[in-house]
mmCIF file of C-alpha atoms in Angstrom:
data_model
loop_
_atom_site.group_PDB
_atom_site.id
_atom_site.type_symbol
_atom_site.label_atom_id
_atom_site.label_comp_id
_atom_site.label_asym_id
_atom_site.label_seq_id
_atom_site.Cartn_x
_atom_site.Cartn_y
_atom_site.Cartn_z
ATOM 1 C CA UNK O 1 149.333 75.060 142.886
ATOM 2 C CA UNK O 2 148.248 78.469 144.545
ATOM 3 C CA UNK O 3 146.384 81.149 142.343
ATOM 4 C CA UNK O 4 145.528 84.712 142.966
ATOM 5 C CA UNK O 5 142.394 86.049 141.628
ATOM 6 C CA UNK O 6 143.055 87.755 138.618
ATOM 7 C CA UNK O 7 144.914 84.502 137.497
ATOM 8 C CA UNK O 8 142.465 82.278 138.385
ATOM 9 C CA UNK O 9 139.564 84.766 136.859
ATOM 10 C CA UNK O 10 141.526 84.470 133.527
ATOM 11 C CA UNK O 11 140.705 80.302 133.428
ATOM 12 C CA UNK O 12 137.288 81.322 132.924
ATOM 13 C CA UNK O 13 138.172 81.322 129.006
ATOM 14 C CA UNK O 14 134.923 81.756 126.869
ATOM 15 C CA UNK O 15 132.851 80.194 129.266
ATOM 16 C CA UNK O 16 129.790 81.984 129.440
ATOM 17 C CA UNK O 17 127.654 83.544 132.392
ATOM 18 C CA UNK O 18 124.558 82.067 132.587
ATOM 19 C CA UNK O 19 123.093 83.194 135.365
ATOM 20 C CA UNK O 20 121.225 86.540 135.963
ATOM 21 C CA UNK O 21 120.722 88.537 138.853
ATOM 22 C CA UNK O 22 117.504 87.310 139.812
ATOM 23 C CA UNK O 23 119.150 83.927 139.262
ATOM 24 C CA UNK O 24 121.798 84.632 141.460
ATOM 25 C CA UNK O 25 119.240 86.055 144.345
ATOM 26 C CA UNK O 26 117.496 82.692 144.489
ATOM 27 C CA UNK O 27 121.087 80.720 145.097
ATOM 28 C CA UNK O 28 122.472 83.330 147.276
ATOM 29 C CA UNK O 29 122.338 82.129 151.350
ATOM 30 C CA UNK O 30 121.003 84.387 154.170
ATOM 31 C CA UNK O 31 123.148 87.543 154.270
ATOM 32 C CA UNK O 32 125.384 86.206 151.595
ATOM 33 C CA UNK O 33 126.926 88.714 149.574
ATOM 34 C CA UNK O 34 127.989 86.596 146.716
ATOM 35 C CA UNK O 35 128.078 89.335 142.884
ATOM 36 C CA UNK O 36 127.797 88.072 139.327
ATOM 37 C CA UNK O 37 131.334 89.364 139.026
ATOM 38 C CA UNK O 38 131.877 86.926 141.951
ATOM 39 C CA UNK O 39 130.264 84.426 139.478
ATOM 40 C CA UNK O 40 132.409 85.270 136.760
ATOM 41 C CA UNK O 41 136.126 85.445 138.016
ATOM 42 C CA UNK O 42 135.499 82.271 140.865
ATOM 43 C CA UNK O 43 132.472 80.416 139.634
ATOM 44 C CA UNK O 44 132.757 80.441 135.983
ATOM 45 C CA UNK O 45 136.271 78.901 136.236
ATOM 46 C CA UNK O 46 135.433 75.889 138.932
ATOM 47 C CA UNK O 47 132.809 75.236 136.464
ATOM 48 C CA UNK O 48 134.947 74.968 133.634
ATOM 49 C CA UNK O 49 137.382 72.633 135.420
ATOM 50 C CA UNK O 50 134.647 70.463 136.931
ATOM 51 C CA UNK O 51 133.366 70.207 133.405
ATOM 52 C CA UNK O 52 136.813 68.953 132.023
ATOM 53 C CA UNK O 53 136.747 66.324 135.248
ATOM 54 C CA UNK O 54 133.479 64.994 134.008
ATOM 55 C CA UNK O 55 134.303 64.719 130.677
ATOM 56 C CA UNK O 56 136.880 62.739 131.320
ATOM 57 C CA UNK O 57 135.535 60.865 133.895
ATOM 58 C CA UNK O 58 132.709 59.958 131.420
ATOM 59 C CA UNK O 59 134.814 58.896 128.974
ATOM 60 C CA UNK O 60 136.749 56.707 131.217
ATOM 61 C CA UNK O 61 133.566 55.030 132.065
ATOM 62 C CA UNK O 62 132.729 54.508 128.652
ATOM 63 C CA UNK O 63 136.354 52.809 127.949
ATOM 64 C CA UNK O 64 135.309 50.202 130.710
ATOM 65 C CA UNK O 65 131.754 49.551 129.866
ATOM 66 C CA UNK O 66 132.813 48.925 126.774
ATOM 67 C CA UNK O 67 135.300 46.316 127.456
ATOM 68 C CA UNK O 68 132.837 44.708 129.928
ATOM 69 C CA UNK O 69 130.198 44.275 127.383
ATOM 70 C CA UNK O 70 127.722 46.847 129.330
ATOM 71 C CA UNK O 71 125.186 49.632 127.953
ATOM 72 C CA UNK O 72 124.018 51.308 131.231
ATOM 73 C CA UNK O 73 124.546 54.686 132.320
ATOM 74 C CA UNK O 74 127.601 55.538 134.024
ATOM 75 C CA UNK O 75 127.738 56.138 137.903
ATOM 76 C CA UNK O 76 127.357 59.681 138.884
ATOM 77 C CA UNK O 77 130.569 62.172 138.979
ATOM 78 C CA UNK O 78 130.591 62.945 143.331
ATOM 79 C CA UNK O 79 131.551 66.331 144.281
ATOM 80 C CA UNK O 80 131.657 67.046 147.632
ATOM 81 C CA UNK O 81 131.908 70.570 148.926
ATOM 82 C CA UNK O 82 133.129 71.451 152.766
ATOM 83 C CA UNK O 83 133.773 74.494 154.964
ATOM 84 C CA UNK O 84 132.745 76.094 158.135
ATOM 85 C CA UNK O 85 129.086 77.173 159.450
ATOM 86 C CA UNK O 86 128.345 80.478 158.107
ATOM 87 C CA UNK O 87 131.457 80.183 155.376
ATOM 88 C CA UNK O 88 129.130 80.104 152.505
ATOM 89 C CA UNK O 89 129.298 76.674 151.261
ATOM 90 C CA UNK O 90 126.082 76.082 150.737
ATOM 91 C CA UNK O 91 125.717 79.147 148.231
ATOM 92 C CA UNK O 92 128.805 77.639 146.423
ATOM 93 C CA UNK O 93 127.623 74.330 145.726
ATOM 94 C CA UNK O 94 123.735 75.487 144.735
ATOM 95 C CA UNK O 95 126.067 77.769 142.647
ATOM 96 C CA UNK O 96 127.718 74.823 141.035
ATOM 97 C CA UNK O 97 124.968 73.128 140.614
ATOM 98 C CA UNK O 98 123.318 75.632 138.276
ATOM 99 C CA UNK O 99 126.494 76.201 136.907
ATOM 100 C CA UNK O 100 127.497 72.537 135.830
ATOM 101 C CA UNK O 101 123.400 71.764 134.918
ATOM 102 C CA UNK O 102 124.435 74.455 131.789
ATOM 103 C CA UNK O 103 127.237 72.060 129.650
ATOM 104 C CA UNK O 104 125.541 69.416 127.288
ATOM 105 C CA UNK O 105 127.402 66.902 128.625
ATOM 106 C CA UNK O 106 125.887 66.359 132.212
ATOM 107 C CA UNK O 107 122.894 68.257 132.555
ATOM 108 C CA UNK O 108 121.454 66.570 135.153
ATOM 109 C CA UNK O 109 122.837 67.802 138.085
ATOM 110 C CA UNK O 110 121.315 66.521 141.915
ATOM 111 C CA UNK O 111 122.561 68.546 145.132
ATOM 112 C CA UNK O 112 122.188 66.699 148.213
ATOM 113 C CA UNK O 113 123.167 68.718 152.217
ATOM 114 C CA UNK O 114 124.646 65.905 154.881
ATOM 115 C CA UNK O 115 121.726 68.024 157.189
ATOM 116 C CA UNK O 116 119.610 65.564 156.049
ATOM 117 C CA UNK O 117 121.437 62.644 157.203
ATOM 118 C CA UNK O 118 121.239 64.590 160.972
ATOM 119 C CA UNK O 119 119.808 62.375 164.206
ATOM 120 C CA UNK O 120 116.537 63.879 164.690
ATOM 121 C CA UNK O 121 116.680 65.749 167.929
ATOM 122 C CA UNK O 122 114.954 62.801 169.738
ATOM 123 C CA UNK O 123 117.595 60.597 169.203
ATOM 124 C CA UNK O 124 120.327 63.717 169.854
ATOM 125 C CA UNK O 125 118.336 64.145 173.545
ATOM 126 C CA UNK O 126 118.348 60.678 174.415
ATOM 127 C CA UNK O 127 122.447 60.519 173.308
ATOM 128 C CA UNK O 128 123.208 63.932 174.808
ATOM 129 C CA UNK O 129 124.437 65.480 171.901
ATOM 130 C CA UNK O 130 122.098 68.483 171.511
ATOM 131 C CA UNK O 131 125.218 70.839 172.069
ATOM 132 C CA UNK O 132 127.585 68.673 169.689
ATOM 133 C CA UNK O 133 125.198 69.269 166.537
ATOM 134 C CA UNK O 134 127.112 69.050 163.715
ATOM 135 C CA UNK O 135 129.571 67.443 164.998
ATOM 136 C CA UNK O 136 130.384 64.393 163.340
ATOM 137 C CA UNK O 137 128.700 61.802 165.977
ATOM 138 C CA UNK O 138 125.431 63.811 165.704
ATOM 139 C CA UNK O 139 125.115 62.570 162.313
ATOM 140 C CA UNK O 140 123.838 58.994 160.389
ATOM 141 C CA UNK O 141 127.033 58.308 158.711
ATOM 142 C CA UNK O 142 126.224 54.716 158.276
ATOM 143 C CA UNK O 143 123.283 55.869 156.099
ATOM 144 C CA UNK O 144 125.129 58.808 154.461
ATOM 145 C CA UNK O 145 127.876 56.517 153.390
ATOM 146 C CA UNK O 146 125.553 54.172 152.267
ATOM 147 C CA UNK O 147 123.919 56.439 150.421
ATOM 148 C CA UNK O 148 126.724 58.067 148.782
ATOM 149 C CA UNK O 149 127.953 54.472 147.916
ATOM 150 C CA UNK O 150 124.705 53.006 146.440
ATOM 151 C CA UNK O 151 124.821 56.076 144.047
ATOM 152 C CA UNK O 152 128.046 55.861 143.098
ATOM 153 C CA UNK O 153 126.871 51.801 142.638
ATOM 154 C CA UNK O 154 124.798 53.373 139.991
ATOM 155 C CA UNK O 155 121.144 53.160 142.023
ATOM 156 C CA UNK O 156 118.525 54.520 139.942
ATOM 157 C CA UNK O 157 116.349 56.177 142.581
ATOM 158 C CA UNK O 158 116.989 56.508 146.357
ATOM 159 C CA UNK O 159 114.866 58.507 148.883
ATOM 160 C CA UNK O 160 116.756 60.033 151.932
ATOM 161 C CA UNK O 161 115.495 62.080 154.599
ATOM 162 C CA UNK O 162 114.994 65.753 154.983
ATOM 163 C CA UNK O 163 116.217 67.968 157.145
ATOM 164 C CA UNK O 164 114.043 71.713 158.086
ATOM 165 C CA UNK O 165 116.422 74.679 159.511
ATOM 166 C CA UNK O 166 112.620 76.094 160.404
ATOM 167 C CA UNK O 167 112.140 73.033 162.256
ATOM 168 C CA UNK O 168 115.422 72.536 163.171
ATOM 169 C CA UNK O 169 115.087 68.858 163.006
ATOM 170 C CA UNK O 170 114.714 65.922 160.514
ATOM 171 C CA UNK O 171 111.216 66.030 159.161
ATOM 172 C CA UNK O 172 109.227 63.135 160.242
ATOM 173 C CA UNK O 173 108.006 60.977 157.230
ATOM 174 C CA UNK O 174 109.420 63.511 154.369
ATOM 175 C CA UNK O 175 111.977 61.952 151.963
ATOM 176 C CA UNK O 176 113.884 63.715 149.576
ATOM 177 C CA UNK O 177 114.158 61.460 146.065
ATOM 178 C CA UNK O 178 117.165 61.053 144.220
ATOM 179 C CA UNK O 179 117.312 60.160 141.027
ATOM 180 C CA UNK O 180 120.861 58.647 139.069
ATOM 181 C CA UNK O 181 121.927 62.251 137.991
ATOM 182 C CA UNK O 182 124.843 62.763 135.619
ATOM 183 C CA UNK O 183 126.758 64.547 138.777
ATOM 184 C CA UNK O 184 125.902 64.378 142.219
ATOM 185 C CA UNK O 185 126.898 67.660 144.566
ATOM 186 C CA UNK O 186 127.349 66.937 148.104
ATOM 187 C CA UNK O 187 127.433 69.533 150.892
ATOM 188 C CA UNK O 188 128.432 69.999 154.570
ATOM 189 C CA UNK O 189 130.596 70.603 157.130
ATOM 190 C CA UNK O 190 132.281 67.798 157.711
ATOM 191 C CA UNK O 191 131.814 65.691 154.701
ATOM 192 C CA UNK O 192 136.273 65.253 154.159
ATOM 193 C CA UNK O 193 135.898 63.401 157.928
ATOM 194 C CA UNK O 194 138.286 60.377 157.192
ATOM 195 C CA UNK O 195 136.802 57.146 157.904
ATOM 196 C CA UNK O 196 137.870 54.965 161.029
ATOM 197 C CA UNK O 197 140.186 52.056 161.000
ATOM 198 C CA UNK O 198 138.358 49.291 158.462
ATOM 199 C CA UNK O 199 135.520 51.515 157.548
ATOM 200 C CA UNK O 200 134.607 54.032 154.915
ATOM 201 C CA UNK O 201 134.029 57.337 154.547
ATOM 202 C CA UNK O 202 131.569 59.520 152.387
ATOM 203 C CA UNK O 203 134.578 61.115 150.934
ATOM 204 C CA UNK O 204 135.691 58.188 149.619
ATOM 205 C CA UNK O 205 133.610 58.208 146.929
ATOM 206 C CA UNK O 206 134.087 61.827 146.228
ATOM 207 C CA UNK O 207 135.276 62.291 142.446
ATOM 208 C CA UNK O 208 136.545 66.149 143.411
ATOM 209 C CA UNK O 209 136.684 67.819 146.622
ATOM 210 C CA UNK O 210 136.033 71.240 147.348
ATOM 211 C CA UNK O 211 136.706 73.217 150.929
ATOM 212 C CA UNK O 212 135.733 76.565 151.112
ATOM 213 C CA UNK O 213 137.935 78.594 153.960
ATOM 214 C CA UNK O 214 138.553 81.845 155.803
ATOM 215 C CA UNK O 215 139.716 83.418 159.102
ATOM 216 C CA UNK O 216 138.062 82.154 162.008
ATOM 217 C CA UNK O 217 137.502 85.763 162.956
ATOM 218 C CA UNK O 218 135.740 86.396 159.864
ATOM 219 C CA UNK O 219 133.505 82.986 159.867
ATOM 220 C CA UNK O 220 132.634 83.827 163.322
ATOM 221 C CA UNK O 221 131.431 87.962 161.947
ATOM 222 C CA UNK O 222 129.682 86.110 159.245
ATOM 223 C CA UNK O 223 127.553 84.008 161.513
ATOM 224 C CA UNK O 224 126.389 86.599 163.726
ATOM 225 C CA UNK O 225 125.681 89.100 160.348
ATOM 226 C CA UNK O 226 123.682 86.284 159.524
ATOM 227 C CA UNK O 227 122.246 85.414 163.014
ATOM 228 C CA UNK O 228 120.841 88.975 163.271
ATOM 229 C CA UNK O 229 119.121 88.557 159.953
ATOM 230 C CA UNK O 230 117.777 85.584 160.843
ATOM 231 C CA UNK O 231 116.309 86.995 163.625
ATOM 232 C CA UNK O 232 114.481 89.652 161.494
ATOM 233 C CA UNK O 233 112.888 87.060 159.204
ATOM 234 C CA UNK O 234 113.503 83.036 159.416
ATOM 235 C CA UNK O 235 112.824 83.282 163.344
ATOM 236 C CA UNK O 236 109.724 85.665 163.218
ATOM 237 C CA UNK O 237 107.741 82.865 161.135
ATOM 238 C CA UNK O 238 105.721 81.102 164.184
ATOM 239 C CA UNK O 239 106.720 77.712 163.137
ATOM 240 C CA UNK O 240 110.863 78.676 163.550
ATOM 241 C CA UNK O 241 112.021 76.186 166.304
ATOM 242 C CA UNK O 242 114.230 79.308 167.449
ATOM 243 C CA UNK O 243 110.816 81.496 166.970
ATOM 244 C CA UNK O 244 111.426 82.821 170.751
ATOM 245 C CA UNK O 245 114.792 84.505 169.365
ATOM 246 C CA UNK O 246 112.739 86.862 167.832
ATOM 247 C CA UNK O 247 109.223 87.687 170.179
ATOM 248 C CA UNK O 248 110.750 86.826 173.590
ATOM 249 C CA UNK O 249 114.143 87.666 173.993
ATOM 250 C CA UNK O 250 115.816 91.106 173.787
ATOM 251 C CA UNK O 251 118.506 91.526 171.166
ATOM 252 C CA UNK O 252 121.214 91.685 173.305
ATOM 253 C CA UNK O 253 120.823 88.677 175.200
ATOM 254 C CA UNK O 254 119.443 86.581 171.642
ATOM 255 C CA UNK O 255 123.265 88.220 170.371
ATOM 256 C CA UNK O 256 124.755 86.949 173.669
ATOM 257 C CA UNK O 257 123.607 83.203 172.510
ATOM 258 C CA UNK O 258 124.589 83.033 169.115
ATOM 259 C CA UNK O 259 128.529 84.433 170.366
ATOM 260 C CA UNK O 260 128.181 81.777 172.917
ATOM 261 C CA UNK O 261 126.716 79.188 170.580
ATOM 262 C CA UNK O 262 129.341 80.031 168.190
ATOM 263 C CA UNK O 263 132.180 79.974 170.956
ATOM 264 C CA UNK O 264 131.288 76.705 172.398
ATOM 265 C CA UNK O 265 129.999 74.653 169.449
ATOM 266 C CA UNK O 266 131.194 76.393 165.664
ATOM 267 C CA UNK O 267 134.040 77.207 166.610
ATOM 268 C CA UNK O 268 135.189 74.283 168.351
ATOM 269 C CA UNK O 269 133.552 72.102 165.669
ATOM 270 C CA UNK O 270 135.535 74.125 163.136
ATOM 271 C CA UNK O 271 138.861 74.044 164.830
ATOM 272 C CA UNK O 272 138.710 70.149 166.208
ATOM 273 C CA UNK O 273 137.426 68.810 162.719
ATOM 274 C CA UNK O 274 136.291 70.736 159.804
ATOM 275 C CA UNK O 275 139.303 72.622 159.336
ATOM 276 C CA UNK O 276 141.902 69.661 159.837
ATOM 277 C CA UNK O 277 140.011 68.227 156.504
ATOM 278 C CA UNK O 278 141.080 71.084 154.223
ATOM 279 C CA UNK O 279 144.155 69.517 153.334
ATOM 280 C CA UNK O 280 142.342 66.102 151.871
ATOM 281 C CA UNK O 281 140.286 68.511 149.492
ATOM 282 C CA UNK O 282 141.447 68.944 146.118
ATOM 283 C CA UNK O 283 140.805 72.508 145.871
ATOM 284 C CA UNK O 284 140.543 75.274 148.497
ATOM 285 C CA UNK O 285 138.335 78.786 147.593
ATOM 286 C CA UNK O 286 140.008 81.063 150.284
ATOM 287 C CA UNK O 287 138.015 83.774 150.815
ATOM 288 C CA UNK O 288 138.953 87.535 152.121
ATOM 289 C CA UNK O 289 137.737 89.698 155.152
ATOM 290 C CA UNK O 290 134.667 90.716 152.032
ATOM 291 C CA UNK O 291 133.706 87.178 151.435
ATOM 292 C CA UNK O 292 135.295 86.888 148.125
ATOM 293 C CA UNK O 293 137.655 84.750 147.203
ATOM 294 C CA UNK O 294 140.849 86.683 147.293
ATOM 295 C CA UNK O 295 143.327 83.190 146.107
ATOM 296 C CA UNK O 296 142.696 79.416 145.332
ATOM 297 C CA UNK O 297 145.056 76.050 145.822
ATOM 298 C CA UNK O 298 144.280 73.297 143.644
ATOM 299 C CA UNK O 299 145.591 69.718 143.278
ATOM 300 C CA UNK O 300 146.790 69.222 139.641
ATOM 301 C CA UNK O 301 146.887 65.536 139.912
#
């Protein structure tokens, strides 16, 4: 089923806007132009589904518990939430996540990113995948799936690793704890990768999936909007593994990378396997040559 805006804005019902601008400020990514009124007619609704998903879910769970005698909490509701480099996926599930913490029913509401299940760059080196980051051999998908599964197994508590974009590598020794939350958010780029033959896959465990999509042309604008503002704050902090972006190289030339970084590795990433996933997601945000969503396609099964 394919939606416009205005029809999709009108699902939003009496749900309220909880967020204020300030809010909104501290969710919004780098050079992310994401409005309240973006909130409202896009957000708003999602959240309103979700929350019937859940609900449902939960009382699903509760049907079977009860019939097997048991009084624990139910496993967490998985979202997973996909899309391009740059596409703004990472604004839309820390969205979400705010969003969904709001109904009484599942307040607690855990967002993991698949950056922190990355090969630090030692092992990357060593493999020679340094140019194929984020592609989906560059990552731990062992551990993410096991992860993802011992959640969904209802684990209490798990620690996973953590991933710095300052550093631009897994932080040695820092974990990341996650606790059993009601619903568990997970983000990244290629998260809707199907499994190989006789193994699983993350999104197999995935209770709703989300891809967020637009032109390649625009994605690609996006990331070098964003790549320029980067280079005006992220990279001028000393510690920025791409610190030399901003001190030592002209802008020209540091624009001349990120167009050939995004030629040879985003784009190609995004073509070869992100964007073959779409179709496994159960809804699609498409958004316009502004960055809002101009139309949405949802599953109804």
């Amino acid at each position: 089923m394919e939606l416009d805006r205005a029809a999709w804005a009108a699902l939003r019902a009496s749900t309220p806007l909880s967020l204020t601008e300030a809010d909104l400020s501290d969710l919004r990514g780098t050079n992310d132009p994401t409005s309240l009124d973006e909130v409202r007619d896009i957000y708003l609704p999602l959240s309103r589904l979700l929350n019937l998903y859940v609900g449902a879910t939960q009382q699903r769970h509760a049907a079977v518990r009860a019939f097997l005698g048991e009084s624990d909490r139910p496993s967490p509701f998985i979202i997973g939430v996909a899309g391009s480099v740059a596409v703004g996926k990472s604004t839309t599930a820390r969205l979400l996540r705010s969003l969904l913490a709001q109904w009484p029913n599942h307040p607690d509401v855990e967002l993991v990113s698949t950056d922190n299940f990355l090969h630090p760059n030692s092992v990357l080196q060593a493999r020679g995948l340094m140019r194929r980051k984020g592609f989906p051999e560059s990552y731990d998908r062992r551990a993410l799936v096991r992860f993802v599964s011992e959640m969904k197994a209802g684990a209490d508590r798990l620690d996973i690793p953590v991933y710095s974009h300052l550093h631009y590598d897994v932080v040695p020794g820092e974990r990341q704890t996650v606790h059993r939350p009601d619903i568990l958010i997970v983000e990244g780029i290629n998260v809707l990768q199907p499994a190989t033959a006789g193994r699983l896959a993350v999104a197999d465990f995935f209770d709703y999936s989300i891809y967020v999509d637009a032109k390649v042309d625009n994605v690609r604008s996006w990331y070098l909007d964003r790549f320029r503002e980067l280079r005006r704050t992220a990279f001028s902090d000393p510690r920025s593994y791409f610190h030399h972006m901003a001190t030592t190289i002209e802008e020209t030339q540091a624009l001349e990378f990120a167009a050939n970084t995004w030629e040879t590795i985003n784009e190609v990433n995004l073509v070869e396997n992100i964007r073959p996933t779409r179709g496994r997601a159960t809804l699609v945000l498409f958004k316009g040559d502004d960055h809002r969503v101009s139309r949405v396609r949802l599953r109804k099964t």
